[in-house]
Amino acid sequence: MRLKDIKTSGPHPTEFFPLVVNRTLPEEEQQKIRDHISECPSCRMEFSRWETLSSAVKGDSVVIPDINSAWSSMERRIKPDRKTSEEKASPSFIRRFFPSLAWGIVALQGIIIIGFAVYLLIGGQERDLWRTLGGKTTVMKRDDVRLQVVFQQDAKASDIADLLSKVEGQIVGGPSNQGVFEVSIPLHIVKKNSMDSILKLFRQRTDVVRWVQTDETI
Amino acid sequence: MREGESGRNGDLDKEDLILIDHIAEGDDEAFRKLFERYYPMIYRFIIRINRSPELAEEAVDDTLFEVWKKAKKFRKSSKVSTWIYGIAYYKALKSLRGINDFQDDTKLEGMPDPADSPEKIYEAREIQGHIHEALQTLSAEQRTAMELAFFNELPYSEIARIMGCDENTVKTRIFRAKKKLNHILIGVTGEKS
């Protein structure tokens, strides 16, 4: 059937009904068909079915997924080596508001770590630090020097006290199973007199000291 | 083209063409605009065909990724929307092959017979529900043609381009689909069969 053949009375133009319903026919042609429908009860009924069908298709609702997350996954697909806009949109608090501060903090941390490493490597200040149980790594500051001392068995307490008082020393540990005492001497005394002279002083007092040593240096 | 809307549709198509030109040069912002414009429409279109949200999401993603990759090759011999729907149709059918969902024309056998319960048939809401169910039982090709004709309101010529067939085939699919649903439609429009 041709569009020009459509008349108010005549062949039923049913084949054009979908195109009237979806309004893809030119307006003039649509009007011709509508005129026919208004005069033709059977076409009116048939046209109504098409309208119902169209409404049902349109009204068939669909839940659309979240378009932002869909875009994020697409972004990763089109630019796999770049951050997605979602990732760009949610930097940390500091990076969002203080981007230069964030870089400053990173730089400062780097400087502290490198400086500390250099400090340890130089070793000149090792004297000021404790050695840990894990080995000879020195990590804690200390303000004395420790000597390991074995006193003579018949040494008098007053003589020991006299010797220790000369270097402001005091017994802080021992005796061990081998009779070794740990003697603490303030760092400023060691710096003032040198470690060698202190050891010499202890070794000269053979009536009091049987053996002395230290593995610490300043 | 609908009266009074040709200008708006024409503008949209021009905008689409501009976006495609930018996308062809690798402009991802242009692609984002096109993505946001088409994602809901393509999702709806595809899920009408494969009826699986997971597969539909995947197929929409593949469709729009294809647009990104092939933008340079778009020859502008058709509307951008027709080109995109054509890709979407292919992707939807491809996803269907995975779940073996092609249907023949006999799936309406399980539909309730309106003549069995006339008093219920005339309850509009229930019948509308029957129509929705019946739409799901159409073949993929019929559902696609119906969707493009009545939801997207496209002319046969564009539907034919999208589906890769001639206009007469489109027309036949639409009329066969309508015939399948006729007994329910008769109930809805208050006729006596």
Short mmCIF file of C-alpha atoms in Angstrom, two decimals:
data_model
loop_
_atom_site.label_atom_id
_atom_site.label_comp_id
_atom_site.label_asym_id
_atom_site.label_seq_id
_atom_site.Cartn_x
_atom_site.Cartn_y
_atom_site.Cartn_z
CA MET A 1 0.00 0.00 0.00
CA ARG A 2 1.22 3.46 -0.86
CA LEU A 3 0.80 6.46 1.39
CA LYS A 4 -0.89 8.43 -1.37
CA ASP A 5 -3.61 5.75 -1.55
CA ILE A 6 -4.76 6.39 2.00
CA LYS A 7 -8.24 7.78 2.11
CA THR A 8 -10.83 8.25 4.81
CA SER A 9 -12.80 5.39 3.36
CA GLY A 10 -11.01 2.63 1.56
CA PRO A 11 -8.28 0.06 2.30
CA HIS A 12 -7.20 -0.06 5.95
CA PRO A 13 -3.74 1.54 6.31
CA THR A 14 -2.77 -0.77 9.20
CA GLU A 15 0.78 -1.28 7.96
CA PHE A 16 1.54 2.37 8.75
CA PHE A 17 0.20 2.29 12.29
CA PRO A 18 3.60 1.67 13.98
CA LEU A 19 4.98 4.69 12.11
CA VAL A 20 2.11 6.87 13.29
CA VAL A 21 2.54 5.65 16.84
CA ASN A 22 6.25 6.40 16.86
CA ARG A 23 5.70 9.58 14.84
CA THR A 24 8.31 8.81 12.21
CA LEU A 25 5.95 9.48 9.30
CA PRO A 26 5.75 13.02 7.96
CA GLU A 27 3.04 14.95 9.74
CA GLU A 28 0.90 15.24 6.63
CA GLU A 29 0.80 11.47 6.16
CA GLN A 30 0.10 10.93 9.82
CA GLN A 31 -2.89 13.21 9.55
CA LYS A 32 -4.28 11.25 6.61
CA ILE A 33 -4.08 8.04 8.60
CA ARG A 34 -5.58 9.61 11.70
CA ASP A 35 -8.45 10.87 9.59
CA HIS A 36 -9.04 7.36 8.36
CA ILE A 37 -8.86 5.96 11.90
CA SER A 38 -11.43 8.42 13.15
CA GLU A 39 -13.89 7.17 10.56
CA CYS A 40 -13.07 3.45 10.74
CA PRO A 41 -14.00 1.50 13.93
CA SER A 42 -11.88 -1.55 13.13
CA CYS A 43 -8.79 0.58 12.47
CA ARG A 44 -9.51 2.56 15.64
CA MET A 45 -9.37 -0.69 17.61
CA GLU A 46 -6.24 -1.89 15.86
CA PHE A 47 -4.52 1.46 16.28
CA SER A 48 -5.33 1.38 19.98
CA ARG A 49 -3.51 -1.97 20.27
CA TRP A 50 -0.40 -0.45 18.69
CA GLU A 51 -0.56 2.46 21.09
CA THR A 52 -0.86 0.07 24.03
CA LEU A 53 2.10 -1.92 22.78
CA SER A 54 4.20 1.22 22.38
CA SER A 55 3.30 2.37 25.91
CA ALA A 56 4.23 -1.03 27.29
CA VAL A 57 7.66 -0.88 25.62
CA LYS A 58 8.24 2.66 26.84
CA GLY A 59 6.98 1.90 30.33
CA ASP A 60 9.17 -1.14 30.77
CA SER A 61 11.53 0.47 33.24
CA VAL A 62 15.19 -0.44 33.57
CA VAL A 63 17.52 0.26 36.47
CA ILE A 64 20.60 1.90 35.01
CA PRO A 65 23.89 1.14 36.81
CA ASP A 66 25.88 3.96 38.40
CA ILE A 67 27.36 5.85 35.48
CA ASN A 68 30.31 7.23 37.48
CA SER A 69 31.67 3.83 38.41
CA ALA A 70 31.01 2.69 34.85
CA TRP A 71 33.09 5.63 33.63
CA SER A 72 35.89 4.82 36.10
CA SER A 73 36.22 1.32 34.74
CA MET A 74 36.09 2.67 31.19
CA GLU A 75 38.77 5.22 32.04
CA ARG A 76 41.05 2.45 33.23
CA ARG A 77 40.41 0.70 29.96
CA ILE A 78 41.17 3.63 27.68
CA LYS A 79 44.10 4.96 29.70
CA PRO A 80 45.50 2.05 31.70
CA ASP A 81 48.61 3.99 32.77
CA ARG A 82 46.73 6.99 34.12
CA LYS A 83 44.76 7.59 37.30
CA THR A 84 40.98 7.65 36.90
CA SER A 85 39.11 10.87 37.63
CA GLU A 86 37.65 9.17 40.72
CA GLU A 87 41.15 8.51 42.02
CA LYS A 88 42.18 12.05 41.09
CA ALA A 89 39.12 13.44 42.83
CA SER A 90 39.91 11.83 46.18
CA PRO A 91 43.47 12.67 47.22
CA SER A 92 44.37 12.64 50.91
CA PHE A 93 43.31 15.58 53.03
CA ILE A 94 46.79 17.12 53.01
CA ARG A 95 47.32 16.59 49.28
CA ARG A 96 43.93 18.09 48.51
CA PHE A 97 44.36 21.29 50.48
CA PHE A 98 48.13 21.65 50.85
CA PRO A 99 49.81 20.03 47.88
CA SER A 100 53.08 21.92 48.44
CA LEU A 101 53.00 21.12 52.18
CA ALA A 102 52.67 17.44 51.34
CA TRP A 103 55.81 17.60 49.22
CA GLY A 104 57.55 19.56 52.03
CA ILE A 105 56.73 16.82 54.54
CA VAL A 106 58.04 14.17 52.21
CA ALA A 107 61.26 16.12 51.66
CA LEU A 108 61.71 16.71 55.40
CA GLN A 109 61.27 13.02 56.14
CA GLY A 110 63.87 12.22 53.52
CA ILE A 111 66.34 14.69 54.99
CA ILE A 112 65.88 13.31 58.52
CA ILE A 113 66.41 9.73 57.38
CA ILE A 114 69.49 10.56 55.31
CA GLY A 115 70.93 12.76 58.07
CA PHE A 116 70.48 10.06 60.68
CA ALA A 117 72.10 7.49 58.42
CA VAL A 118 75.10 9.79 57.85
CA TYR A 119 75.35 10.44 61.58
CA LEU A 120 75.52 6.73 62.25
CA LEU A 121 78.02 6.12 59.49
CA ILE A 122 80.45 8.78 60.71
CA GLY A 123 80.65 6.93 64.02
CA GLY A 124 82.42 9.78 65.84
CA GLN A 125 79.46 10.19 68.15
CA GLU A 126 78.98 6.50 68.76
CA ARG A 127 80.07 6.99 72.38
CA ASP A 128 76.86 8.84 73.12
CA LEU A 129 74.63 6.00 72.12
CA TRP A 130 73.46 2.76 73.66
CA ARG A 131 74.03 -0.45 71.81
CA THR A 132 70.93 -2.48 71.39
CA LEU A 133 70.46 -6.14 72.27
CA GLY A 134 70.23 -6.88 68.55
CA GLY A 135 73.85 -6.07 67.90
CA LYS A 136 76.28 -3.22 67.82
CA THR A 137 73.92 -0.77 66.20
CA THR A 138 73.84 2.29 68.41
CA VAL A 139 70.48 3.95 68.63
CA MET A 140 70.03 5.46 72.12
CA LYS A 141 71.83 8.38 73.69
CA ARG A 142 73.73 7.75 76.99
CA ASP A 143 75.74 10.09 79.25
CA ASP A 144 78.21 7.70 80.87
CA VAL A 145 80.89 5.11 80.06
CA ARG A 146 80.80 1.61 81.44
CA LEU A 147 83.85 -0.30 82.66
CA GLN A 148 83.98 -3.97 83.50
CA VAL A 149 85.99 -4.41 86.63
CA VAL A 150 87.13 -7.41 88.72
CA PHE A 151 88.20 -6.32 92.17
CA GLN A 152 90.82 -8.09 94.25
CA GLN A 153 89.26 -10.61 96.62
CA ASP A 154 90.83 -8.91 99.62
CA ALA A 155 90.18 -5.36 98.48
CA LYS A 156 88.63 -3.19 101.16
CA ALA A 157 85.35 -1.51 100.49
CA SER A 158 86.82 1.83 101.56
CA ASP A 159 89.65 1.49 99.00
CA ILE A 160 87.17 0.66 96.25
CA ALA A 161 85.05 3.65 97.25
CA ASP A 162 88.15 5.86 97.27
CA LEU A 163 89.14 4.74 93.75
CA LEU A 164 85.66 5.22 92.35
CA SER A 165 85.31 8.65 93.95
CA LYS A 166 88.34 9.87 91.98
CA VAL A 167 86.43 9.40 88.73
CA GLU A 168 82.94 9.99 90.19
CA GLY A 169 82.25 6.37 89.34
CA GLN A 170 79.69 4.06 90.82
CA ILE A 171 78.93 0.39 90.62
CA VAL A 172 75.75 -0.06 88.57
CA GLY A 173 75.85 -3.82 87.96
CA GLY A 174 77.32 -7.14 88.95
CA PRO A 175 78.94 -9.09 90.16
CA SER A 176 78.46 -11.64 87.38
CA ASN A 177 79.23 -15.34 87.83
CA GLN A 178 82.83 -14.47 87.01
CA GLY A 179 82.87 -11.67 89.60
CA VAL A 180 82.72 -8.84 87.05
CA PHE A 181 81.21 -5.53 88.21
CA GLU A 182 79.93 -2.84 85.91
CA VAL A 183 81.13 0.63 86.82
CA SER A 184 79.56 3.77 85.43
CA ILE A 185 81.72 6.85 84.91
CA PRO A 186 80.13 10.13 83.83
CA LEU A 187 80.88 11.09 80.28
CA HIS A 188 82.23 14.53 81.15
CA ILE A 189 84.87 12.89 83.39
CA VAL A 190 85.92 10.57 80.55
CA LYS A 191 86.11 13.48 78.13
CA LYS A 192 88.07 15.53 80.60
CA ASN A 193 90.62 12.83 81.54
CA SER A 194 90.54 10.49 78.54
CA MET A 195 89.63 6.85 78.65
CA ASP A 196 93.26 5.71 78.65
CA SER A 197 94.17 7.66 81.78
CA ILE A 198 91.12 6.33 83.62
CA LEU A 199 92.00 2.76 82.67
CA LYS A 200 95.61 3.47 83.69
CA LEU A 201 94.42 4.77 87.05
CA PHE A 202 92.41 1.60 87.65
CA ARG A 203 95.28 -0.66 86.55
CA GLN A 204 97.78 1.08 88.80
CA ARG A 205 95.69 0.21 91.81
CA THR A 206 96.62 -3.47 91.77
CA ASP A 207 95.80 -3.71 95.46
CA VAL A 208 92.18 -2.96 94.62
CA VAL A 209 91.66 -3.86 90.94
CA ARG A 210 92.52 -7.26 89.53
CA TRP A 211 91.25 -6.62 85.98
CA VAL A 212 89.56 -3.80 84.09
CA GLN A 213 88.42 -3.25 80.54
CA THR A 214 85.90 -1.44 78.38
CA ASP A 215 84.76 -1.97 74.83
CA GLU A 216 83.45 1.56 74.58
CA THR A 217 85.20 4.48 72.95
CA ILE A 218 84.46 8.16 72.72
CA MET B 1 11.83 12.32 12.17
CA ARG B 2 9.22 13.75 14.47
CA GLU B 3 7.67 17.07 13.74
CA GLY B 4 9.18 19.82 15.85
CA GLU B 5 12.03 17.69 17.06
CA SER B 6 14.09 17.54 13.92
CA GLY B 7 15.99 20.65 14.96
CA ARG B 8 16.86 19.27 18.39
CA ASN B 9 17.82 15.86 17.03
CA GLY B 10 19.83 17.54 14.31
CA ASP B 11 21.70 19.56 16.94
CA LEU B 12 22.37 16.44 18.97
CA ASP B 13 23.71 14.70 15.91
CA LYS B 14 25.96 17.65 15.13
CA GLU B 15 27.20 17.61 18.72
CA ASP B 16 27.81 13.87 18.45
CA LEU B 17 29.80 14.42 15.26
CA ILE B 18 31.96 17.06 16.94
CA LEU B 19 32.54 14.75 19.88
CA ILE B 20 33.49 11.89 17.57
CA ASP B 21 36.03 14.13 15.82
CA HIS B 22 37.61 14.97 19.18
CA ILE B 23 37.51 11.35 20.30
CA ALA B 24 39.30 10.37 17.11
CA GLU B 25 42.14 12.62 18.26
CA GLY B 26 42.27 10.90 21.65
CA ASP B 27 40.32 13.51 23.64
CA ASP B 28 39.07 11.58 26.65
CA GLU B 29 36.95 14.50 27.93
CA ALA B 30 34.96 14.38 24.69
CA PHE B 31 34.65 10.66 25.12
CA ARG B 32 33.35 11.14 28.64
CA LYS B 33 30.59 13.44 27.35
CA LEU B 34 29.58 10.92 24.72
CA PHE B 35 29.80 8.11 27.29
CA GLU B 36 27.46 9.93 29.69
CA ARG B 37 25.03 10.68 26.90
CA TYR B 38 24.85 7.17 25.51
CA TYR B 39 25.47 4.87 28.48
CA PRO B 40 21.87 4.87 29.79
CA MET B 41 20.34 4.50 26.32
CA ILE B 42 22.69 1.74 25.24
CA TYR B 43 22.31 -0.09 28.55
CA ARG B 44 18.55 -0.05 28.23
CA PHE B 45 18.78 -1.17 24.61
CA ILE B 46 21.14 -4.05 25.35
CA ILE B 47 19.39 -5.34 28.44
CA ARG B 48 16.20 -5.52 26.40
CA ILE B 49 18.04 -7.99 24.19
CA ASN B 50 20.12 -10.09 26.57
CA ARG B 51 18.12 -9.53 29.79
CA SER B 52 21.12 -10.01 32.04
CA PRO B 53 22.38 -6.99 34.02
CA GLU B 54 25.92 -8.42 34.21
CA LEU B 55 26.12 -9.22 30.53
CA ALA B 56 24.45 -5.94 29.64
CA GLU B 57 27.03 -3.93 31.59
CA GLU B 58 29.81 -5.83 29.90
CA ALA B 59 28.30 -5.37 26.47
CA VAL B 60 27.72 -1.63 27.02
CA ASP B 61 31.31 -1.30 28.14
CA ASP B 62 32.52 -3.17 25.06
CA THR B 63 30.30 -1.08 22.81
CA LEU B 64 31.55 2.25 24.07
CA PHE B 65 35.13 1.05 24.14
CA GLU B 66 34.69 0.12 20.46
CA VAL B 67 33.47 3.68 19.84
CA TRP B 68 36.65 4.99 21.47
CA LYS B 69 38.86 2.73 19.38
CA LYS B 70 37.03 3.12 16.07
CA ALA B 71 36.16 6.82 16.18
CA LYS B 72 38.81 7.53 13.55
CA LYS B 73 37.21 5.06 11.19
CA PHE B 74 33.69 6.46 11.48
CA ARG B 75 32.79 7.50 7.94
CA LYS B 76 29.84 9.77 8.76
CA SER B 77 27.64 8.01 6.23
CA SER B 78 25.09 7.47 9.01
CA LYS B 79 24.12 9.25 12.20
CA VAL B 80 26.48 8.74 15.13
CA SER B 81 23.62 7.24 17.14
CA THR B 82 22.87 4.73 14.36
CA TRP B 83 26.52 3.71 14.27
CA ILE B 84 26.67 3.30 18.06
CA TYR B 85 23.41 1.36 18.22
CA GLY B 86 24.70 -0.87 15.43
CA ILE B 87 27.78 -1.73 17.49
CA ALA B 88 25.59 -2.23 20.56
CA TYR B 89 23.29 -4.58 18.68
CA TYR B 90 26.25 -6.67 17.57
CA LYS B 91 27.67 -6.78 21.12
CA ALA B 92 24.30 -7.69 22.57
CA LEU B 93 23.85 -10.56 20.13
CA LYS B 94 27.39 -11.70 20.85
CA SER B 95 26.65 -11.76 24.59
CA LEU B 96 23.47 -13.69 23.87
CA ARG B 97 25.39 -16.40 22.07
CA GLY B 98 27.16 -17.01 25.34
CA ILE B 99 23.93 -17.78 27.14
CA ASN B 100 22.21 -19.38 24.17
CA ASP B 101 19.28 -17.07 24.49
CA PHE B 102 18.04 -16.89 20.93
CA GLN B 103 14.39 -17.74 20.95
CA ASP B 104 12.04 -19.06 18.36
CA ASP B 105 8.54 -17.87 17.72
CA THR B 106 6.78 -20.35 19.97
CA LYS B 107 7.66 -18.98 23.39
CA LEU B 108 4.25 -17.50 24.03
CA GLU B 109 2.75 -20.89 24.62
CA GLY B 110 3.27 -20.48 28.35
CA MET B 111 1.38 -17.20 28.49
CA PRO B 112 -1.94 -17.20 30.30
CA ASP B 113 -4.90 -17.47 28.01
CA PRO B 114 -7.08 -14.40 28.48
CA ALA B 115 -10.17 -16.42 27.77
CA ASP B 116 -9.53 -18.53 30.88
CA SER B 117 -10.19 -15.70 33.32
CA PRO B 118 -12.04 -12.84 31.67
CA GLU B 119 -12.72 -10.95 34.89
CA LYS B 120 -8.99 -10.71 35.63
CA ILE B 121 -8.07 -9.95 32.08
CA TYR B 122 -9.78 -6.60 32.35
CA GLU B 123 -7.81 -5.54 35.36
CA ALA B 124 -5.45 -3.19 33.67
CA ARG B 125 -2.48 -3.56 35.97
CA GLU B 126 -2.45 -7.28 35.72
CA ILE B 127 -2.67 -7.18 31.97
CA GLN B 128 0.10 -4.64 31.74
CA GLY B 129 2.16 -7.11 33.72
CA HIS B 130 1.29 -9.76 31.17
CA ILE B 131 2.49 -7.48 28.40
CA HIS B 132 5.80 -6.94 30.14
CA GLU B 133 6.19 -10.67 30.56
CA ALA B 134 5.18 -11.25 26.96
CA LEU B 135 7.73 -8.73 25.74
CA GLN B 136 10.40 -10.81 27.45
CA THR B 137 9.34 -13.85 25.48
CA LEU B 138 9.87 -12.24 22.08
CA SER B 139 12.90 -13.25 20.09
CA ALA B 140 15.99 -11.06 20.42
CA GLU B 141 15.44 -9.64 16.93
CA GLN B 142 11.81 -8.83 17.64
CA ARG B 143 12.61 -7.21 20.98
CA THR B 144 15.32 -5.13 19.33
CA ALA B 145 13.05 -3.94 16.55
CA MET B 146 10.27 -3.10 19.04
CA GLU B 147 12.64 -1.25 21.33
CA LEU B 148 14.12 0.81 18.52
CA ALA B 149 10.73 1.55 16.99
CA PHE B 150 8.78 2.44 20.12
CA PHE B 151 11.27 3.46 22.78
CA ASN B 152 13.85 5.12 20.55
CA GLU B 153 11.17 6.07 18.02
CA LEU B 154 13.40 5.44 15.05
CA PRO B 155 12.18 5.03 11.47
CA TYR B 156 12.46 1.64 9.77
CA SER B 157 15.39 2.85 7.68
CA GLU B 158 17.54 3.51 10.75
CA ILE B 159 16.46 0.34 12.51
CA ALA B 160 17.44 -1.56 9.37
CA ARG B 161 20.90 0.01 9.39
CA ILE B 162 21.40 -0.81 13.06
CA MET B 163 20.25 -4.39 12.68
CA GLY B 164 22.02 -4.93 9.39
CA CYS B 165 18.92 -5.99 7.49
CA ASP B 166 16.45 -4.41 5.07
CA GLU B 167 13.44 -2.33 6.00
CA ASN B 168 10.98 -5.07 5.10
CA THR B 169 12.62 -7.40 7.59
CA VAL B 170 12.27 -4.75 10.29
CA LYS B 171 8.64 -4.30 9.44
CA THR B 172 8.05 -8.06 9.49
CA ARG B 173 9.71 -8.40 12.90
CA ILE B 174 7.58 -5.64 14.38
CA PHE B 175 4.35 -7.04 12.97
CA ARG B 176 5.19 -10.59 14.06
CA ALA B 177 5.96 -9.37 17.55
CA LYS B 178 2.68 -7.54 17.66
CA LYS B 179 0.86 -10.62 16.42
CA LYS B 180 2.38 -12.66 19.23
CA LEU B 181 1.08 -10.19 21.77
CA ASN B 182 -2.27 -9.67 20.12
CA HIS B 183 -4.38 -11.78 22.45
CA ILE B 184 -3.11 -9.79 25.44
CA LEU B 185 -3.51 -6.48 23.64
CA ILE B 186 -7.10 -7.32 22.82
CA GLY B 187 -7.72 -7.78 26.54
CA VAL B 188 -6.05 -4.50 27.42
CA THR B 189 -7.99 -2.45 24.90
CA GLY B 190 -11.24 -3.86 26.21
CA GLU B 191 -12.22 -5.80 23.11
CA LYS B 192 -14.03 -9.07 23.07
CA SER B 193 -12.07 -11.65 21.18
#
